[in-house]
PDB file of C-alpha atoms in Angstrom:
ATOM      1  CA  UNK A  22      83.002 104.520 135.067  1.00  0.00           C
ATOM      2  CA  UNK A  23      79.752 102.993 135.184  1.00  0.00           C
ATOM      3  CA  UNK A  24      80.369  99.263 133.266  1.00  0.00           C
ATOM      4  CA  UNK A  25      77.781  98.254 130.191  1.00  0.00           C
ATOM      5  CA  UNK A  26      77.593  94.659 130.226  1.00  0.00           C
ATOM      6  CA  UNK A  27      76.579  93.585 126.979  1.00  0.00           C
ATOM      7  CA  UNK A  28      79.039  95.861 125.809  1.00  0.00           C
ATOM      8  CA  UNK A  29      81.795  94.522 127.984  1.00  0.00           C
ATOM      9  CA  UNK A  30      80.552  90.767 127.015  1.00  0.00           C
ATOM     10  CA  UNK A  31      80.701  91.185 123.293  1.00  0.00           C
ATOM     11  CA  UNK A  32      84.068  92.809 123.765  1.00  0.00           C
ATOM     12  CA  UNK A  33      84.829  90.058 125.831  1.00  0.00           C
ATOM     13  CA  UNK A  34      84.052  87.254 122.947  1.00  0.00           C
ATOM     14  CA  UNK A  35      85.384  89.116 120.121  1.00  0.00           C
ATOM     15  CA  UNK A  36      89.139  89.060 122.049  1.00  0.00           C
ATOM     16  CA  UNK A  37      88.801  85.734 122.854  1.00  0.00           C
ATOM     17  CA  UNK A  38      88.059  84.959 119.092  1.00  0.00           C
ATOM     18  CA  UNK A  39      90.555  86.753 117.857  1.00  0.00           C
ATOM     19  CA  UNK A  40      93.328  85.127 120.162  1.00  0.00           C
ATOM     20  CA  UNK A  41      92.523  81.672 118.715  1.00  0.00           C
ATOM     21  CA  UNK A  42      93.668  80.001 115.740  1.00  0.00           C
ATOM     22  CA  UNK A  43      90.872  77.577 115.472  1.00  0.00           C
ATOM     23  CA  UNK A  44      87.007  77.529 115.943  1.00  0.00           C
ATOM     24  CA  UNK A  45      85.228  77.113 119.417  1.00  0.00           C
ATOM     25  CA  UNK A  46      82.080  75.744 120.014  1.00  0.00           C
ATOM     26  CA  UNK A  47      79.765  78.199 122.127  1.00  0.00           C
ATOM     27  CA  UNK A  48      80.589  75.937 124.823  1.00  0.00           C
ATOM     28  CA  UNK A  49      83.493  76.679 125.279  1.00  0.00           C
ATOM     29  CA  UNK A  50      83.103  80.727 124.716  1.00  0.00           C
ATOM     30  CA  UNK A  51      80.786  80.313 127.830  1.00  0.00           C
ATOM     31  CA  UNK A  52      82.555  78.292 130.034  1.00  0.00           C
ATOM     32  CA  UNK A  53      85.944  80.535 129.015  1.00  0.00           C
ATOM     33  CA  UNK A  54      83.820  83.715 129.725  1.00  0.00           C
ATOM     34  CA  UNK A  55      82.308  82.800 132.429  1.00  0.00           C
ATOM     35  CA  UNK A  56      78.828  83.664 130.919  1.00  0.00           C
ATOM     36  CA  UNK A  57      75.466  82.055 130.927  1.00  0.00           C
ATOM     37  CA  UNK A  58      75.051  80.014 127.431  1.00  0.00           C
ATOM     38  CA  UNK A  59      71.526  81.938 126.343  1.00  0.00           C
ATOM     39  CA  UNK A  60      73.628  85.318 126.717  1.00  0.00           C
ATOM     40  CA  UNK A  61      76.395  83.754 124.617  1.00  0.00           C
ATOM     41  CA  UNK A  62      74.295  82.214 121.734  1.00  0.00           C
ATOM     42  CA  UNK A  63      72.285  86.115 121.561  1.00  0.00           C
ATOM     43  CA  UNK A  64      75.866  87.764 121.518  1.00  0.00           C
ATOM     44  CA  UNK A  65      77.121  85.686 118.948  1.00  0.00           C
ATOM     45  CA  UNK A  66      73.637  85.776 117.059  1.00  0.00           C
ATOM     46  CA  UNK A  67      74.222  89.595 116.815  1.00  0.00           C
ATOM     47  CA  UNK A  68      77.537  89.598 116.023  1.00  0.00           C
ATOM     48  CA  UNK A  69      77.475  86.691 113.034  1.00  0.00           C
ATOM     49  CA  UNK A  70      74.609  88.697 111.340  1.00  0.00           C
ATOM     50  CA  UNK A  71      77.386  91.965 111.372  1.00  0.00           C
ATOM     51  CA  UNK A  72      79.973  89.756 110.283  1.00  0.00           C
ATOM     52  CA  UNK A  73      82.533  90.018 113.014  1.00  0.00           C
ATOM     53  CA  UNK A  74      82.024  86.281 113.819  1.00  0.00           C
ATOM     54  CA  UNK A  75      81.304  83.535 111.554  1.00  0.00           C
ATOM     55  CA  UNK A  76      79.305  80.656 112.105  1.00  0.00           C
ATOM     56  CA  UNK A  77      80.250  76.959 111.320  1.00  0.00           C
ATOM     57  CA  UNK A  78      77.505  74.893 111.048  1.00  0.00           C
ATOM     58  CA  UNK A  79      78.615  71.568 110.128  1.00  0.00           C
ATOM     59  CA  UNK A  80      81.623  72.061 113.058  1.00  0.00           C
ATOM     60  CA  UNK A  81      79.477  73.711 115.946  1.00  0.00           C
ATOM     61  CA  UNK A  82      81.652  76.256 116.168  1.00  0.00           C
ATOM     62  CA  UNK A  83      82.621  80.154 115.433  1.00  0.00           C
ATOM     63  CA  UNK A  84      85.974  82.221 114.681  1.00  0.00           C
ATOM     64  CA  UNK A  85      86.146  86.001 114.310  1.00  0.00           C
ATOM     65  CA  UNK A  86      84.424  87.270 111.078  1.00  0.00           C
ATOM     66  CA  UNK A  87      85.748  89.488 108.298  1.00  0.00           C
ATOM     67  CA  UNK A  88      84.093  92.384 109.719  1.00  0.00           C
ATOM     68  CA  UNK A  89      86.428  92.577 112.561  1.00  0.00           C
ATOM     69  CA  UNK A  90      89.674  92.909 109.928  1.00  0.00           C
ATOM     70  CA  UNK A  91      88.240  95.871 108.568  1.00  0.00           C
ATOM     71  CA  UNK A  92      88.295  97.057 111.735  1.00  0.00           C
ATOM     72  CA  UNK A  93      92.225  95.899 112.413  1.00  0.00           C
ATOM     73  CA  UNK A  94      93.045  97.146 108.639  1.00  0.00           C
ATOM     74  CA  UNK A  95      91.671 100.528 110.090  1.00  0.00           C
ATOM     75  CA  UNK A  96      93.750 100.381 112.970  1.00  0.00           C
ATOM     76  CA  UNK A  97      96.654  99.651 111.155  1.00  0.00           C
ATOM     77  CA  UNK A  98      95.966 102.652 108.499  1.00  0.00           C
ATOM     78  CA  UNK A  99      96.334 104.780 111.006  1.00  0.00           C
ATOM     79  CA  UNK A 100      98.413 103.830 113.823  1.00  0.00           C
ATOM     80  CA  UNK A 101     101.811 101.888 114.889  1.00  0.00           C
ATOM     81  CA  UNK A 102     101.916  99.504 111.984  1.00  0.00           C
ATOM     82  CA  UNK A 103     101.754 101.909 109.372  1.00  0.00           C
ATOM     83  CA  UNK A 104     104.697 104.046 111.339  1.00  0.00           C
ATOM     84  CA  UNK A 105     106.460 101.102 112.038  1.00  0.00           C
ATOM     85  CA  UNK A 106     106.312  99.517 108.765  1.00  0.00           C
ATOM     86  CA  UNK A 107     107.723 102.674 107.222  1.00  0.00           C
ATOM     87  CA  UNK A 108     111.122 102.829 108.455  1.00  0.00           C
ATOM     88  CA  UNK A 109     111.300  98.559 108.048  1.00  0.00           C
ATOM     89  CA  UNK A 110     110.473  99.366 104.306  1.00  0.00           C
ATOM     90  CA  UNK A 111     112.467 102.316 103.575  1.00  0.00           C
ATOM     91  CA  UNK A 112     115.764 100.463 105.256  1.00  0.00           C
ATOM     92  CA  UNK A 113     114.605  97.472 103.664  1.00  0.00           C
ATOM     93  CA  UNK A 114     114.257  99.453 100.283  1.00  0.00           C
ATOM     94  CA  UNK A 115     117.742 100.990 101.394  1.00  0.00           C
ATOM     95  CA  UNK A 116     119.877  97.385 101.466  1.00  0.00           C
ATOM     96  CA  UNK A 117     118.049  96.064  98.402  1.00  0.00           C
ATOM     97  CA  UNK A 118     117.995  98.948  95.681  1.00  0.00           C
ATOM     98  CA  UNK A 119     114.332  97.662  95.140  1.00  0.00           C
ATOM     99  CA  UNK A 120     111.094  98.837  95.349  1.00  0.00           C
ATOM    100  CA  UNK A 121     109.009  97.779  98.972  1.00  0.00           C
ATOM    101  CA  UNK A 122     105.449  98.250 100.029  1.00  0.00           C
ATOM    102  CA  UNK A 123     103.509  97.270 102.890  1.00  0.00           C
ATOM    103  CA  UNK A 124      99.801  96.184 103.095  1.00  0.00           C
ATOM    104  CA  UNK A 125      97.038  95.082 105.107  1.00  0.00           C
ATOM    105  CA  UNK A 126      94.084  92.617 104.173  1.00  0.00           C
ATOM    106  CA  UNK A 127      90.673  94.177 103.860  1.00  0.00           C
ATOM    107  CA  UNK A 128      87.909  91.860 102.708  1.00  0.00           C
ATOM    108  CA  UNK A 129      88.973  90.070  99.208  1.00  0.00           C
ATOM    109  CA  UNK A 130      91.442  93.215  98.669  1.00  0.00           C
ATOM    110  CA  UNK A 131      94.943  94.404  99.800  1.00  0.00           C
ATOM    111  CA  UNK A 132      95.420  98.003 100.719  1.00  0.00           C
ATOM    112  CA  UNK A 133      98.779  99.445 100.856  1.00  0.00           C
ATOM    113  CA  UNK A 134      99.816 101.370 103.582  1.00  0.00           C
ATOM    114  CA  UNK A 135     103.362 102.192 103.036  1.00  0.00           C
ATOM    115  CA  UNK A 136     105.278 102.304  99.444  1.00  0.00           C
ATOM    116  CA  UNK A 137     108.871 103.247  99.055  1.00  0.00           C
ATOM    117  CA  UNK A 138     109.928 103.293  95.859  1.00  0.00           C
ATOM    118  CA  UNK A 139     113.736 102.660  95.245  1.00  0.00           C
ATOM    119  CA  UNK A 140     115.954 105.361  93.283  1.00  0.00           C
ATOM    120  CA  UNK A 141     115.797 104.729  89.557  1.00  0.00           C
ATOM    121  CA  UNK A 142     113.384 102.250  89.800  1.00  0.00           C
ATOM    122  CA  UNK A 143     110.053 102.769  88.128  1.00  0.00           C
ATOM    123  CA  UNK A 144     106.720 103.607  89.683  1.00  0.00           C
ATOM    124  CA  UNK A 145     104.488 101.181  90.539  1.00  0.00           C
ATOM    125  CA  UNK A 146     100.397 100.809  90.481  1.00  0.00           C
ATOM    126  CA  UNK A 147     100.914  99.896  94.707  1.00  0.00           C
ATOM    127  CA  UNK A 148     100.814 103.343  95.778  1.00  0.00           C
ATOM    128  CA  UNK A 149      99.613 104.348  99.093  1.00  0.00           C
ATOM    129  CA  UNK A 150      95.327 103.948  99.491  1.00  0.00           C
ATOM    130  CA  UNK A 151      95.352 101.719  96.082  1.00  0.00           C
ATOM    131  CA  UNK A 152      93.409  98.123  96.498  1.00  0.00           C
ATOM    132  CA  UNK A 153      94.238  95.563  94.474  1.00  0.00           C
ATOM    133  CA  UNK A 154      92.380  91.756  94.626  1.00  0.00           C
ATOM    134  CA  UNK A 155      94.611  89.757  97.178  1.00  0.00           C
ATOM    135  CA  UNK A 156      94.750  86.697  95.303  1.00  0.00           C
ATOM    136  CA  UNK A 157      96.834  88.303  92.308  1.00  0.00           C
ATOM    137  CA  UNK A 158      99.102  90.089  94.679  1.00  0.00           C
ATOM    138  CA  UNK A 159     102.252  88.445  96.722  1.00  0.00           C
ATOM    139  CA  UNK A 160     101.371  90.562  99.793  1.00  0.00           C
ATOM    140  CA  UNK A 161      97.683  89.138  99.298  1.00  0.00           C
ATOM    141  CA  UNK A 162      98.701  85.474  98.996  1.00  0.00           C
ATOM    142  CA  UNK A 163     100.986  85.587 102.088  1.00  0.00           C
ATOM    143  CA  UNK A 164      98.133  87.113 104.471  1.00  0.00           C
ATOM    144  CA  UNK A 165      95.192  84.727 103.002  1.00  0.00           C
ATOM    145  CA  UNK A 166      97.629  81.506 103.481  1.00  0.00           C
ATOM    146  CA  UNK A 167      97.600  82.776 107.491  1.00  0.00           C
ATOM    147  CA  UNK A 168      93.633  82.429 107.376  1.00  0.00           C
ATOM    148  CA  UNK A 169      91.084  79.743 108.349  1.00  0.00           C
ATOM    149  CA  UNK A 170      89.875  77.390 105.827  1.00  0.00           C
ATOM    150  CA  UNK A 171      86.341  79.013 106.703  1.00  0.00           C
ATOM    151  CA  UNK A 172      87.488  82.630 106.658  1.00  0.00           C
ATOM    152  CA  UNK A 173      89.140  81.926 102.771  1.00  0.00           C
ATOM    153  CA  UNK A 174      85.605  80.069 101.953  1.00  0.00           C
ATOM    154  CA  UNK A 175      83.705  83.184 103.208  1.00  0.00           C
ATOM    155  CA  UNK A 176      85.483  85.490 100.881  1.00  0.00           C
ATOM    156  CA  UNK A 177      86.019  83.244  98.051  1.00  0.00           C
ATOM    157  CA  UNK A 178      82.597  80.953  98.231  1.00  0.00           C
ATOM    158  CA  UNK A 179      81.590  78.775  95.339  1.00  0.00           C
ATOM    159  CA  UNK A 180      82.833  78.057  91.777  1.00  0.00           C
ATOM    160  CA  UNK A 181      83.525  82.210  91.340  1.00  0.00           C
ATOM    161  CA  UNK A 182      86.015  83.194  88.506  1.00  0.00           C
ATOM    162  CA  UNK A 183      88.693  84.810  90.228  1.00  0.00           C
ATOM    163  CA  UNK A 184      89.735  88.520  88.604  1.00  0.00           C
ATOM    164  CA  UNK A 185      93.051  88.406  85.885  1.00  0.00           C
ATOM    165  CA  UNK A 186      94.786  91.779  85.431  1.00  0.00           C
ATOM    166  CA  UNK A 187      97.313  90.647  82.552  1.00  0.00           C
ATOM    167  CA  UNK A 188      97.749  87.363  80.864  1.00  0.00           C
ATOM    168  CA  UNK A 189     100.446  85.894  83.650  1.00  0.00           C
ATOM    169  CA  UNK A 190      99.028  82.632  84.781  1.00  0.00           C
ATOM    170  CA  UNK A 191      97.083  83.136  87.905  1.00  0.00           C
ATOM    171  CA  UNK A 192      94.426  81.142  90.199  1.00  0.00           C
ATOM    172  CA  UNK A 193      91.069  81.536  88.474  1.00  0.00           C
ATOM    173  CA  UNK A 194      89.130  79.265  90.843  1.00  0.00           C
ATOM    174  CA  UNK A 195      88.807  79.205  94.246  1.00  0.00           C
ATOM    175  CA  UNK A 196      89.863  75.596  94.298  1.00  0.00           C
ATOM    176  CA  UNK A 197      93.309  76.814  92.296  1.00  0.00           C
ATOM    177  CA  UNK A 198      93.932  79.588  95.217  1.00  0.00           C
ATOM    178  CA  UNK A 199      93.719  77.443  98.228  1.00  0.00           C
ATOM    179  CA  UNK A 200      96.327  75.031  96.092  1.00  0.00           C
ATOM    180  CA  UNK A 201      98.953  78.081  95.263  1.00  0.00           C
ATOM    181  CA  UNK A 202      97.822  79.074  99.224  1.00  0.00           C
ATOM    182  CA  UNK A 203      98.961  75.281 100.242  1.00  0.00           C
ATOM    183  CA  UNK A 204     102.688  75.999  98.605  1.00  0.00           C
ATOM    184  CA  UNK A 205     103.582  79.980 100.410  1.00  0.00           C
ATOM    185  CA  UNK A 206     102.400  77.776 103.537  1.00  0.00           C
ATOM    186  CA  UNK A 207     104.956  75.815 102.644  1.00  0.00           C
ATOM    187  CA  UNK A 208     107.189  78.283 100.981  1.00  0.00           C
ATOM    188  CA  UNK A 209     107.137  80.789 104.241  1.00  0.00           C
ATOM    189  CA  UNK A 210     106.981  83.522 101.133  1.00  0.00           C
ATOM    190  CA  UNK A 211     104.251  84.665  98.110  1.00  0.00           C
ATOM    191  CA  UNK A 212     105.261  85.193  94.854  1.00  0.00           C
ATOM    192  CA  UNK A 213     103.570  86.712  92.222  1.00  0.00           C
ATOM    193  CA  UNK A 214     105.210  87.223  88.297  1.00  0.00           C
ATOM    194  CA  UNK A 215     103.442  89.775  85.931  1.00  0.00           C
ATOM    195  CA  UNK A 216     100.361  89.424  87.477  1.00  0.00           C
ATOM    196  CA  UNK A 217      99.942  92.544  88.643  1.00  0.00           C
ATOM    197  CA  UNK A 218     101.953  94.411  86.098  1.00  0.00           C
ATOM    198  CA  UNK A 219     103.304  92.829  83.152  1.00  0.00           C
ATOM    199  CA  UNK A 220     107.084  92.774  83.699  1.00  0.00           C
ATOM    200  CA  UNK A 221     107.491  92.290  87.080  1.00  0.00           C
ATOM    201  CA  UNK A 222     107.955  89.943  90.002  1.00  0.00           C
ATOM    202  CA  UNK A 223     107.205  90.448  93.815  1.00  0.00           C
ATOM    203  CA  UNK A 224     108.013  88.063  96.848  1.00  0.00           C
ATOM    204  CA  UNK A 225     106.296  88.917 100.334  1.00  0.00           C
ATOM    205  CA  UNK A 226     106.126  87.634 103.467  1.00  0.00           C
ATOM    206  CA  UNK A 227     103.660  87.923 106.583  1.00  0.00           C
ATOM    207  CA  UNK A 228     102.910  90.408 109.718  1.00  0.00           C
ATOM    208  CA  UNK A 229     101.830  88.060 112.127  1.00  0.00           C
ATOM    209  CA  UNK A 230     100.537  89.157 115.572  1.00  0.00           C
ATOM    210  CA  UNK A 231     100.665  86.867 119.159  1.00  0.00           C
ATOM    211  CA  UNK A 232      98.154  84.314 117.695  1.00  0.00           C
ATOM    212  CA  UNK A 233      99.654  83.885 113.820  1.00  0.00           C
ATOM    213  CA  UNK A 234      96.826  85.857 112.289  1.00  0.00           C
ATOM    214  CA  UNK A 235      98.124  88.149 109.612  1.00  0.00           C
ATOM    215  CA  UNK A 236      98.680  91.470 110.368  1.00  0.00           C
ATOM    216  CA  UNK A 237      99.673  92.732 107.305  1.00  0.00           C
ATOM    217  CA  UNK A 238     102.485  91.894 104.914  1.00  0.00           C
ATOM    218  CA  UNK A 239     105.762  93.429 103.337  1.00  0.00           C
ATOM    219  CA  UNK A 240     107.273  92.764  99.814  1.00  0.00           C
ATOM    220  CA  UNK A 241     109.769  93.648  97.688  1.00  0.00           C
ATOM    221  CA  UNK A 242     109.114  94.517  93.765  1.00  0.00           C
ATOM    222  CA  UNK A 243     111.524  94.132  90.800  1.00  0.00           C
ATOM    223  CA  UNK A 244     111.627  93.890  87.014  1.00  0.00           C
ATOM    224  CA  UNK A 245     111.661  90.424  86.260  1.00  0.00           C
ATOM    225  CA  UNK A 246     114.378  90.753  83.504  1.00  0.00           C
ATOM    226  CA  UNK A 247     116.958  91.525  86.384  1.00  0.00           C
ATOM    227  CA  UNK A 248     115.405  88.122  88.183  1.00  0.00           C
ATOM    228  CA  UNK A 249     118.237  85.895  88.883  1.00  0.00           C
ATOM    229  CA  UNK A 250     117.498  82.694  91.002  1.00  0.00           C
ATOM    230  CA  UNK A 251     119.931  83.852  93.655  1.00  0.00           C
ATOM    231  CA  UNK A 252     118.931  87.152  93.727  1.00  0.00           C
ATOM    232  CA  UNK A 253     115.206  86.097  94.657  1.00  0.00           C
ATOM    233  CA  UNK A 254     116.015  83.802  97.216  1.00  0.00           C
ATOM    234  CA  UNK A 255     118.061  86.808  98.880  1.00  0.00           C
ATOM    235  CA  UNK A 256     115.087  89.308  98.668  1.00  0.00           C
ATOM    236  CA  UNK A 257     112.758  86.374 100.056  1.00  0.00           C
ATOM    237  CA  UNK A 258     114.999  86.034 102.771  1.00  0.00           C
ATOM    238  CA  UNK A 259     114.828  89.941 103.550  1.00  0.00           C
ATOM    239  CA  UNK A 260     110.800  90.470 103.111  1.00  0.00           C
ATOM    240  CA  UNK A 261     111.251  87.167 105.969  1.00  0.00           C
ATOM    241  CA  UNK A 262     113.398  89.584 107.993  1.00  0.00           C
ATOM    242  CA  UNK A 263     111.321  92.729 107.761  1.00  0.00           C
ATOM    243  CA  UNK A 264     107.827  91.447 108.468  1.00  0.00           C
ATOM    244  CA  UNK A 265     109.675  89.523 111.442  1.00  0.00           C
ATOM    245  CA  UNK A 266     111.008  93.109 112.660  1.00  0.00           C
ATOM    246  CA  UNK A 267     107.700  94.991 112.238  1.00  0.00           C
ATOM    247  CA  UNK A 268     105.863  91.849 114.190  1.00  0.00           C
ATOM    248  CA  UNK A 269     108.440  91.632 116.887  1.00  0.00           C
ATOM    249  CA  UNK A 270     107.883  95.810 117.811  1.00  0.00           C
ATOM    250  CA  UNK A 271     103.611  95.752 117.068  1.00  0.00           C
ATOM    251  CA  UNK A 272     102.584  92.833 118.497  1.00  0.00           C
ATOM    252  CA  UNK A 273     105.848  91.489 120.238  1.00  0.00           C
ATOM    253  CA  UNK A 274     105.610  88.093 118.443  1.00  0.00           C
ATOM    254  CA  UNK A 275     108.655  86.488 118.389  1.00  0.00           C
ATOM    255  CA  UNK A 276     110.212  85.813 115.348  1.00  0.00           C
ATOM    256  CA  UNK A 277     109.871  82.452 113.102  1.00  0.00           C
TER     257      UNK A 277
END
């Protein structure tokens, strides 16, 4: 097969981006590439005005874009993650008597890809294809803490008033999101109470591939008048479990 080599170039820079968990100057994309640096700066030219690699100004450098996770989240819609993630949910679901879901980051959203809804429990508004804004939703808040500084200023720029769905206290700025983002960094978990739904509570934890970029993420939903201190730190402890399983047999990441 007859090789296309700005096709195989841009390819070439979009993998390396996406193995890295910080910037690189141009630089180094060349030198790492082995390509001449006017090629370079016209690939990455192209590819920062489509949004599959973003450009830091001030820092010289470029990551991979937000275009390029609507590309994974696609991937992942359709292929191992969302049949993997399935039976990790539905035994997870199984040992807990609560409600899971599974989800993947697209843009400022969350889409779920898997939902398995516990017997007796009741339905929930994270049914498969729904979006919901990331930054009210545990699943959300555990994939955006596994981002770039840049990559969260890209999709929450500015002063912007963040979206409420109920009257739960919730981030409103971006400047209160990167703070809550700072503590499930810390936390190794999201949580979210009656910000989605009024009545409920959610913990999730991360899908993280070979390089630590989020992947997707798996949580566990409950009625928060059955929330017992205990019983959340057990449930955080299995969503930590789970998205360690799913990681360990889609991207072979080991886990911790």
């Amino acid at each position: 097969m007859t090789k296309v080599p700005a096709a195989d170039a841009t390819l070439r820079v979009l993998s390396l981006l996406s193995r890295q968990r910080s910037p690189l100057p141009a630089a180094r994309i060349a030198s790492e590439l082995d390509l001449p640096r006017s090629t370079t700066y016209d690939l990455l030219t192209v590819l920062v005005e489509h949004g599959y690699v973003l450009h830091l100004p001030q820092e010289r450098r470029y990551a991979i874009g937000p275009a390029a996770y609507e590309v994974a989240a696609g991937y992942a819609r359709h292929a191992p993650l969302a049949r993997v993630g399935r039976g990790v949910v539905e035994r997870l679901v199984d040992a807990t008597g609560e409600s899971g879901h599974l989800a993947s980051l697209s843009g400022s959203d969350v889409l779920y890809i898997v939902e398995e809804r516990a017997r007796g429990r009741t339905s929930l508004v994270s049914d498969i294809g729904v979006r919901l804004p990331a930054h009210l939703t545990a699943t959300g808040r555990a994939m955006l803490a596994q981002l770039a500084p840049a990559q969260l200023r890209t999709l929450y720029p500015g002063r912007q008033e963040l979206l409420r769905r109920t009257d739960a206290p919730s981030p409103t700025t971006p400047r209160q999101l990167r703070e809550l983002l700072q503590q499930v960094r810390t936390d190794g978990v999201a949580w979210e109470s009656g910000e989605v739904t009024d009545g409920f509570r959610s913990v999730a934890a991360a899908v993280l591939d070979q390089a630590g970029w989020p992947l997707a993420a798996v949580a566990l939903t409950w009625e928060s008048s059955r929330s017992e201190e205990d019983r959340g730190s057990l449930l955080a402890e299995r969503v930590r479990e789970a998205a360690d399983e799913i990681a360990r047999v889609v991207s072979g990441r080991r886990p911790g």
